[in-house]
Amino acid sequence: MHQDPRRPRRRSDQSRVRGPTRPHTVRTLHAPVPGPHTDPNTNGYFNEVNRNKQSIALDTRTEEGIAVLRDLIAHCDVIVENFSSTVMTKLGLGYEALRTINPDIVYVSMSGMGHTGPRNGWVSYADTVSASSGLTGLTGWGPDDVVGVIYGHGDIVAGLQAALATIAALEHRAETGRGQHIDLSQLEAIAAHMGTSLLRGTEVGPAGNTHPAWSPQGVYRSLGADRWLAVSVRDDTEWTSLCEVIGRPELATDERTRTAEARRRESALVDGALGTWVRTMSADSAAELLQARGIPAGAVQDGRELVEHDPQLRARGFYVRKEHPVAGAFLHEGVPITLTRTPGGIREPAPVIGADTDAVLRDVAGLTPERIQHLRADGVLR
């Protein structure tokens, strides 16, 4: 839930509402650091993506819990939910019900398939959406070796679309005074990002690390254990430069490798020459040499390298160290967009479960201390 800072009667905070006996799935997916972690408050993934937020632990299986949630929504500008299409309606919290208590609410639904159509009630996760959108069918090394996208790409794409839609709805409300329901389909969100990859229909399939026009393009083993370099050559001029860098200038004029089409036919020769050169040096050193000639190249990094060693991210201060009350101090992703006047930043680490229940219900929903105490005694609040 979100309160628009342009409206003085509401605070500009984001709160995550969760039932105390059923922590968010994200809290149970990944541990933050090596070692045993059974406390959901130490979950690295959750703590990474929920910085600057507040947490309310509310039992929505009870009538009182739903009533409290309605009190809170009555004072909010935006509500975001990503259940399947029927869940919120069954709870009495669908858009039509909530607009009666908050007519200008911006209500964002992020279901897998959307709230209309024959599959609107389907339960979906990011992998389901990636497969349905055609993305999975393009990932891998061949039609019999398809590889699914291994992280929640569909969730991330849908979240970005939802943020843009929310801004548009708030701008509309600022002009008209009216809220609205945003019916976002995660399937449509990721399908819209497929671009030209689907234009050739069944002719398009998994192609590994290759490119339909650029050659060479691939990932090549470099010096060290499991170290790799990604390289893309976009035209014949870059190919000539690459041949000079790797010490094989004769390949630039060799009829077998002079054009991209020829290089694709002679991929064993091309990849062999480039791979032999890369194998003799570190991926970072090879990338520096190629980038100095304008050739796109970069080392393949794992998560630890990205967070702790990447010189570009360190120079820009992207990762920010914050102290979490349970998980301890660790680096958080910063704001990936730099605005000169309103840069934003990481103010607080992610909350522990229910850390802000009393404060939010008191300050936003206007509940009295007596009612909060009663709800806690009845087990409605954590």
Short mmCIF file of C-alpha atoms in Angstrom, two decimals:
data_model
loop_
_atom_site.label_atom_id
_atom_site.label_comp_id
_atom_site.label_asym_id
_atom_site.label_seq_id
_atom_site.Cartn_x
_atom_site.Cartn_y
_atom_site.Cartn_z
CA MET A 1 0.00 0.00 0.00
CA HIS A 2 1.19 3.49 -0.73
CA GLN A 3 0.31 7.00 0.31
CA ASP A 4 0.86 9.80 -2.22
CA PRO A 5 3.20 12.49 -0.80
CA ARG A 6 1.24 15.19 -2.65
CA ARG A 7 -1.75 14.53 -0.43
CA PRO A 8 -1.02 15.89 3.09
CA ARG A 9 -3.59 13.73 4.81
CA ARG A 10 -1.62 10.61 4.03
CA ARG A 11 1.97 9.62 4.68
CA SER A 12 4.30 8.70 1.81
CA ASP A 13 5.10 5.21 3.06
CA GLN A 14 4.85 1.74 1.65
CA SER A 15 3.51 -1.03 3.86
CA ARG A 16 3.45 -4.75 3.23
CA VAL A 17 0.50 -6.52 4.83
CA ARG A 18 1.05 -10.17 5.66
CA GLY A 19 -0.61 -12.81 7.80
CA PRO A 20 1.54 -13.65 10.83
CA THR A 21 1.20 -17.43 10.44
CA ARG A 22 1.93 -17.48 6.72
CA PRO A 23 5.04 -15.45 5.82
CA HIS A 24 5.50 -14.25 2.28
CA THR A 25 6.91 -16.94 -0.02
CA VAL A 26 9.89 -14.72 -0.78
CA ARG A 27 10.90 -14.85 2.90
CA THR A 28 11.52 -18.62 2.59
CA LEU A 29 13.35 -18.80 -0.74
CA HIS A 30 16.99 -17.85 -0.14
CA ALA A 31 19.30 -17.41 2.81
CA PRO A 32 21.22 -14.11 2.98
CA VAL A 33 24.64 -15.46 3.97
CA PRO A 34 26.23 -18.93 4.25
CA GLY A 35 24.98 -20.96 7.18
CA PRO A 36 21.68 -22.18 8.64
CA HIS A 37 18.87 -19.66 8.52
CA THR A 38 15.41 -20.68 9.66
CA ASP A 39 14.23 -17.24 10.76
CA PRO A 40 12.23 -15.70 7.87
CA ASN A 41 13.47 -12.28 8.99
CA THR A 42 16.99 -13.23 7.84
CA ASN A 43 15.96 -14.11 4.30
CA GLY A 44 18.31 -12.39 1.88
CA TYR A 45 15.95 -12.15 -1.08
CA PHE A 46 13.14 -10.59 0.94
CA ASN A 47 15.47 -8.22 2.75
CA GLU A 48 17.01 -7.13 -0.55
CA VAL A 49 13.81 -6.16 -2.37
CA ASN A 50 11.84 -4.73 0.53
CA ARG A 51 14.13 -2.00 1.83
CA ASN A 52 12.41 1.33 2.61
CA LYS A 53 9.15 -0.46 3.44
CA GLN A 54 7.11 -1.12 6.55
CA SER A 55 5.55 -4.41 7.69
CA ILE A 56 2.13 -5.13 9.17
CA ALA A 57 1.27 -8.59 10.50
CA LEU A 58 -2.51 -8.98 10.26
CA ASP A 59 -4.58 -12.16 10.30
CA THR A 60 -6.90 -11.70 7.30
CA ARG A 61 -8.56 -15.07 7.95
CA THR A 62 -10.71 -13.34 10.57
CA GLU A 63 -13.55 -10.86 10.11
CA GLU A 64 -11.78 -8.42 12.42
CA GLY A 65 -8.62 -8.71 10.36
CA ILE A 66 -10.48 -7.87 7.16
CA ALA A 67 -12.17 -4.96 8.93
CA VAL A 68 -8.79 -3.57 9.99
CA LEU A 69 -7.48 -3.93 6.47
CA ARG A 70 -10.47 -2.02 5.14
CA ASP A 71 -9.80 0.74 7.69
CA LEU A 72 -6.25 0.97 6.44
CA ILE A 73 -7.22 0.97 2.76
CA ALA A 74 -9.66 3.80 3.41
CA HIS A 75 -6.66 6.04 4.12
CA CYS A 76 -4.37 4.86 1.32
CA ASP A 77 -3.75 6.12 -2.19
CA VAL A 78 -2.62 2.89 -3.83
CA ILE A 79 -3.20 -0.78 -3.11
CA VAL A 80 -1.23 -3.44 -4.98
CA GLU A 81 -2.10 -7.14 -5.02
CA ASN A 82 -0.89 -10.03 -7.16
CA PHE A 83 -3.28 -12.83 -6.27
CA SER A 84 -5.16 -14.76 -8.91
CA SER A 85 -8.19 -12.81 -10.07
CA THR A 86 -10.81 -14.17 -7.63
CA VAL A 87 -8.96 -14.02 -4.30
CA MET A 88 -9.52 -10.38 -3.32
CA THR A 89 -13.17 -10.45 -4.41
CA LYS A 90 -13.81 -13.49 -2.22
CA LEU A 91 -12.28 -11.60 0.70
CA GLY A 92 -14.63 -8.69 0.04
CA LEU A 93 -11.67 -6.57 -1.03
CA GLY A 94 -12.24 -6.29 -4.78
CA TYR A 95 -12.07 -2.93 -6.50
CA GLU A 96 -15.82 -2.32 -6.56
CA ALA A 97 -16.05 -3.00 -2.82
CA LEU A 98 -13.08 -0.83 -1.91
CA ARG A 99 -14.07 2.14 -4.02
CA THR A 100 -17.15 2.50 -1.81
CA ILE A 101 -14.90 3.27 1.17
CA ASN A 102 -12.19 5.06 -0.80
CA PRO A 103 -13.57 6.42 -4.10
CA ASP A 104 -10.24 7.73 -5.37
CA ILE A 105 -8.22 4.59 -4.62
CA VAL A 106 -5.76 3.42 -7.29
CA TYR A 107 -6.13 -0.35 -7.19
CA VAL A 108 -3.37 -2.35 -8.92
CA SER A 109 -4.06 -6.00 -9.70
CA MET A 110 -1.06 -8.00 -10.96
CA SER A 111 -2.49 -11.44 -11.66
CA GLY A 112 -0.79 -13.85 -14.01
CA MET A 113 -3.46 -13.78 -16.71
CA GLY A 114 -5.48 -10.65 -15.97
CA HIS A 115 -9.02 -10.33 -14.60
CA THR A 116 -10.84 -11.20 -17.84
CA GLY A 117 -10.57 -13.95 -20.42
CA PRO A 118 -11.06 -17.73 -20.14
CA ARG A 119 -7.93 -18.23 -18.01
CA ASN A 120 -8.36 -15.29 -15.65
CA GLY A 121 -8.54 -17.58 -12.60
CA TRP A 122 -5.33 -19.45 -13.32
CA VAL A 123 -2.67 -19.49 -10.61
CA SER A 124 0.64 -18.36 -12.11
CA TYR A 125 4.23 -17.91 -11.09
CA ALA A 126 7.04 -16.20 -13.00
CA ASP A 127 8.17 -19.45 -14.64
CA THR A 128 4.62 -20.14 -15.82
CA VAL A 129 4.36 -16.69 -17.36
CA SER A 130 7.80 -16.90 -18.99
CA ALA A 131 6.77 -20.16 -20.63
CA SER A 132 3.36 -18.91 -21.73
CA SER A 133 4.79 -15.71 -23.22
CA GLY A 134 7.25 -17.49 -25.51
CA LEU A 135 10.39 -16.51 -23.59
CA THR A 136 11.21 -20.04 -22.42
CA GLY A 137 10.86 -21.32 -25.98
CA LEU A 138 13.72 -19.04 -27.03
CA THR A 139 16.06 -19.94 -24.17
CA GLY A 140 18.50 -22.84 -24.54
CA TRP A 141 20.61 -24.54 -27.18
CA GLY A 142 18.04 -26.27 -29.36
CA PRO A 143 14.45 -27.53 -29.60
CA ASP A 144 15.30 -30.54 -27.44
CA ASP A 145 17.32 -28.56 -24.92
CA VAL A 146 15.09 -25.70 -23.79
CA VAL A 147 16.20 -23.99 -20.57
CA GLY A 148 13.74 -22.08 -18.40
CA VAL A 149 14.53 -18.62 -17.10
CA ILE A 150 15.92 -19.38 -13.66
CA TYR A 151 14.75 -16.29 -11.77
CA GLY A 152 11.45 -14.42 -11.53
CA HIS A 153 11.85 -12.42 -14.73
CA GLY A 154 8.08 -12.28 -15.24
CA ASP A 155 7.61 -10.78 -11.78
CA ILE A 156 10.23 -8.11 -12.41
CA VAL A 157 8.87 -7.07 -15.80
CA ALA A 158 5.32 -6.93 -14.42
CA GLY A 159 6.49 -4.84 -11.46
CA LEU A 160 8.05 -2.25 -13.74
CA GLN A 161 4.86 -2.07 -15.82
CA ALA A 162 2.80 -1.73 -12.64
CA ALA A 163 4.97 1.14 -11.40
CA LEU A 164 4.49 3.01 -14.67
CA ALA A 165 0.76 2.34 -14.66
CA THR A 166 0.49 3.56 -11.06
CA ILE A 167 2.24 6.83 -11.90
CA ALA A 168 -0.13 7.33 -14.84
CA ALA A 169 -3.17 6.63 -12.65
CA LEU A 170 -1.97 9.05 -9.96
CA GLU A 171 -1.44 11.75 -12.58
CA HIS A 172 -4.97 11.12 -13.88
CA ARG A 173 -6.35 11.37 -10.36
CA ALA A 174 -4.46 14.61 -9.75
CA GLU A 175 -6.28 16.10 -12.75
CA THR A 176 -9.73 14.54 -12.29
CA GLY A 177 -9.96 13.50 -8.65
CA ARG A 178 -10.90 9.97 -9.70
CA GLY A 179 -9.09 6.72 -8.97
CA GLN A 180 -9.24 3.58 -11.08
CA HIS A 181 -8.55 -0.14 -11.29
CA ILE A 182 -5.35 -1.22 -13.04
CA ASP A 183 -5.86 -4.72 -14.43
CA LEU A 184 -2.31 -5.84 -15.23
CA SER A 185 -1.72 -9.23 -16.84
CA GLN A 186 1.78 -10.53 -16.18
CA LEU A 187 1.47 -12.63 -19.33
CA GLU A 188 0.78 -9.51 -21.40
CA ALA A 189 3.54 -7.58 -19.64
CA ILE A 190 6.24 -10.03 -20.59
CA ALA A 191 4.76 -10.77 -24.04
CA ALA A 192 5.09 -7.05 -24.76
CA HIS A 193 8.82 -7.34 -24.02
CA MET A 194 9.44 -10.09 -26.55
CA GLY A 195 9.97 -7.54 -29.32
CA THR A 196 10.97 -8.79 -32.76
CA SER A 197 11.89 -12.24 -31.44
CA LEU A 198 8.44 -13.62 -32.23
CA LEU A 199 7.94 -12.09 -35.68
CA ARG A 200 9.15 -15.19 -37.51
CA GLY A 201 6.85 -17.52 -35.61
CA THR A 202 7.92 -21.16 -35.61
CA GLU A 203 11.13 -20.33 -37.45
CA VAL A 204 12.51 -18.83 -34.25
CA GLY A 205 13.82 -21.21 -31.60
CA PRO A 206 16.55 -21.57 -28.99
CA ALA A 207 19.90 -20.47 -30.40
CA GLY A 208 22.18 -20.65 -27.38
CA ASN A 209 24.47 -17.62 -27.19
CA THR A 210 24.44 -16.87 -30.93
CA HIS A 211 22.84 -13.91 -32.70
CA PRO A 212 20.95 -14.00 -36.02
CA ALA A 213 23.09 -11.23 -37.54
CA TRP A 214 26.21 -10.68 -35.41
CA SER A 215 29.22 -12.98 -35.58
CA PRO A 216 31.06 -13.94 -33.58
CA GLN A 217 28.85 -13.70 -30.53
CA GLY A 218 29.22 -16.02 -27.61
CA VAL A 219 30.75 -16.76 -24.25
CA TYR A 220 34.36 -17.94 -24.25
CA ARG A 221 36.39 -19.61 -21.51
CA SER A 222 39.12 -17.38 -20.10
CA LEU A 223 42.05 -17.88 -17.76
CA GLY A 224 41.04 -19.26 -14.36
CA ALA A 225 38.55 -21.74 -12.94
CA ASP A 226 35.11 -21.35 -14.52
CA ARG A 227 35.92 -17.91 -15.89
CA TRP A 228 34.24 -16.66 -19.08
CA LEU A 229 34.11 -13.66 -21.40
CA ALA A 230 31.05 -12.53 -23.39
CA VAL A 231 31.80 -11.00 -26.81
CA SER A 232 29.60 -9.53 -29.57
CA VAL A 233 30.92 -8.41 -32.97
CA ARG A 234 28.30 -6.29 -34.70
CA ASP A 235 29.90 -5.61 -38.09
CA ASP A 236 32.92 -6.25 -40.29
CA THR A 237 34.80 -3.22 -38.98
CA GLU A 238 34.63 -4.61 -35.44
CA TRP A 239 35.70 -7.98 -36.80
CA THR A 240 38.80 -6.40 -38.31
CA SER A 241 39.60 -4.74 -34.99
CA LEU A 242 39.08 -7.99 -33.11
CA CYS A 243 41.42 -9.85 -35.47
CA GLU A 244 44.11 -7.27 -34.76
CA VAL A 245 43.61 -7.52 -30.99
CA ILE A 246 43.87 -11.32 -30.95
CA GLY A 247 46.88 -11.35 -33.25
CA ARG A 248 45.13 -12.92 -36.24
CA PRO A 249 44.91 -10.00 -38.75
CA GLU A 250 44.81 -12.39 -41.72
CA LEU A 251 41.33 -13.56 -40.72
CA ALA A 252 39.91 -10.09 -41.45
CA THR A 253 40.49 -10.58 -45.20
CA ASP A 254 40.11 -14.36 -45.36
CA GLU A 255 37.13 -15.15 -47.62
CA ARG A 256 36.02 -17.77 -45.12
CA THR A 257 35.57 -15.17 -42.37
CA ARG A 258 35.35 -11.78 -44.10
CA THR A 259 31.57 -11.34 -43.67
CA ALA A 260 29.19 -12.11 -40.82
CA GLU A 261 27.37 -14.70 -42.93
CA ALA A 262 30.67 -16.40 -43.75
CA ARG A 263 31.75 -16.30 -40.11
CA ARG A 264 28.54 -17.99 -39.05
CA ARG A 265 29.25 -20.79 -41.54
CA GLU A 266 32.82 -21.09 -40.27
CA SER A 267 31.92 -20.83 -36.60
CA ALA A 268 34.42 -23.52 -35.60
CA LEU A 269 37.30 -21.54 -37.12
CA VAL A 270 36.10 -18.18 -35.74
CA ASP A 271 35.25 -19.40 -32.24
CA GLY A 272 38.46 -21.41 -32.15
CA ALA A 273 40.63 -18.39 -32.92
CA LEU A 274 38.85 -16.13 -30.44
CA GLY A 275 38.62 -18.84 -27.81
CA THR A 276 42.35 -19.64 -28.02
CA TRP A 277 43.21 -15.98 -27.40
CA VAL A 278 40.75 -15.51 -24.54
CA ARG A 279 42.00 -18.65 -22.80
CA THR A 280 45.39 -17.04 -22.20
CA MET A 281 44.22 -14.09 -20.06
CA SER A 282 41.71 -13.04 -17.47
CA ALA A 283 38.22 -12.15 -18.65
CA ASP A 284 38.57 -8.63 -17.28
CA SER A 285 41.85 -8.03 -19.11
CA ALA A 286 40.41 -9.38 -22.37
CA ALA A 287 37.32 -7.18 -22.00
CA GLU A 288 39.47 -4.08 -21.46
CA LEU A 289 41.45 -4.75 -24.65
CA LEU A 290 38.34 -5.34 -26.74
CA GLN A 291 36.41 -2.42 -25.29
CA ALA A 292 39.37 -0.15 -26.08
CA ARG A 293 38.65 -0.90 -29.75
CA GLY A 294 34.88 -0.37 -29.35
CA ILE A 295 34.00 -4.08 -29.31
CA PRO A 296 31.23 -5.06 -26.83
CA ALA A 297 32.76 -7.45 -24.30
CA GLY A 298 32.51 -8.17 -20.59
CA ALA A 299 33.43 -10.73 -17.98
CA VAL A 300 30.74 -13.16 -16.83
CA GLN A 301 30.31 -12.39 -13.14
CA ASP A 302 28.65 -14.27 -10.31
CA GLY A 303 26.68 -12.60 -7.55
CA ARG A 304 29.60 -12.14 -5.17
CA GLU A 305 31.74 -10.50 -7.86
CA LEU A 306 28.90 -8.21 -8.85
CA VAL A 307 28.27 -7.02 -5.30
CA GLU A 308 31.77 -6.99 -3.87
CA HIS A 309 34.18 -6.38 -6.74
CA ASP A 310 32.58 -4.81 -9.81
CA PRO A 311 34.56 -1.56 -10.24
CA GLN A 312 31.81 0.28 -12.12
CA LEU A 313 29.12 -0.39 -9.52
CA ARG A 314 31.53 0.44 -6.71
CA ALA A 315 32.54 3.72 -8.34
CA ARG A 316 28.90 4.76 -8.68
CA GLY A 317 28.05 3.69 -5.12
CA PHE A 318 25.26 1.40 -6.29
CA TYR A 319 25.39 -0.98 -3.34
CA VAL A 320 24.57 0.56 0.04
CA ARG A 321 25.42 -1.03 3.38
CA LYS A 322 22.59 -1.03 5.92
CA GLU A 323 22.23 -2.71 9.31
CA HIS A 324 19.26 -5.09 9.56
CA PRO A 325 18.03 -5.68 13.12
CA VAL A 326 18.13 -9.48 12.72
CA ALA A 327 20.21 -10.33 9.65
CA GLY A 328 22.99 -7.85 10.45
CA ALA A 329 24.84 -5.49 8.11
CA PHE A 330 24.97 -6.26 4.40
CA LEU A 331 24.96 -4.50 1.04
CA HIS A 332 21.64 -3.58 -0.53
CA GLU A 333 20.91 -2.74 -4.14
CA GLY A 334 20.67 1.00 -4.55
CA VAL A 335 18.54 3.10 -6.86
CA PRO A 336 19.44 2.24 -10.48
CA ILE A 337 18.31 5.62 -11.84
CA THR A 338 20.21 8.78 -10.92
CA LEU A 339 18.06 11.92 -10.76
CA THR A 340 19.91 15.17 -10.19
CA ARG A 341 17.18 16.87 -8.14
CA THR A 342 15.40 13.94 -6.46
CA PRO A 343 17.96 11.13 -6.34
CA GLY A 344 16.23 8.95 -3.77
CA GLY A 345 18.14 6.37 -1.77
CA ILE A 346 18.06 3.46 0.64
CA ARG A 347 16.82 4.91 3.91
CA GLU A 348 16.09 1.77 5.89
CA PRO A 349 16.64 -1.98 5.57
CA ALA A 350 13.68 -4.30 5.08
CA PRO A 351 11.42 -4.64 8.12
CA VAL A 352 11.07 -7.68 10.31
CA ILE A 353 7.60 -9.24 10.25
CA GLY A 354 5.07 -6.95 11.91
CA ALA A 355 7.63 -4.36 12.95
CA ASP A 356 5.37 -1.45 12.09
CA THR A 357 1.92 -2.86 12.80
CA ASP A 358 1.00 -0.56 15.68
CA ALA A 359 2.53 2.58 14.17
CA VAL A 360 0.87 2.19 10.77
CA LEU A 361 -2.55 1.30 12.16
CA ARG A 362 -2.35 4.23 14.56
CA ASP A 363 -0.87 6.87 12.24
CA VAL A 364 -2.42 5.88 8.91
CA ALA A 365 -5.66 4.06 9.72
CA GLY A 366 -6.36 6.13 12.83
CA LEU A 367 -6.98 3.18 15.15
CA THR A 368 -7.00 4.01 18.86
CA PRO A 369 -4.47 2.40 21.24
CA GLU A 370 -7.36 0.61 22.93
CA ARG A 371 -8.54 -1.01 19.71
CA ILE A 372 -5.00 -2.02 18.76
CA GLN A 373 -4.55 -3.61 22.18
CA HIS A 374 -7.86 -5.45 21.78
CA LEU A 375 -6.90 -6.75 18.34
CA ARG A 376 -3.56 -7.95 19.63
CA ALA A 377 -5.14 -9.71 22.57
CA ASP A 378 -7.51 -11.50 20.16
CA GLY A 379 -4.61 -12.65 17.97
CA VAL A 380 -5.65 -10.53 14.98
CA LEU A 381 -2.33 -8.68 15.16
CA ARG A 382 1.04 -10.23 15.73
#
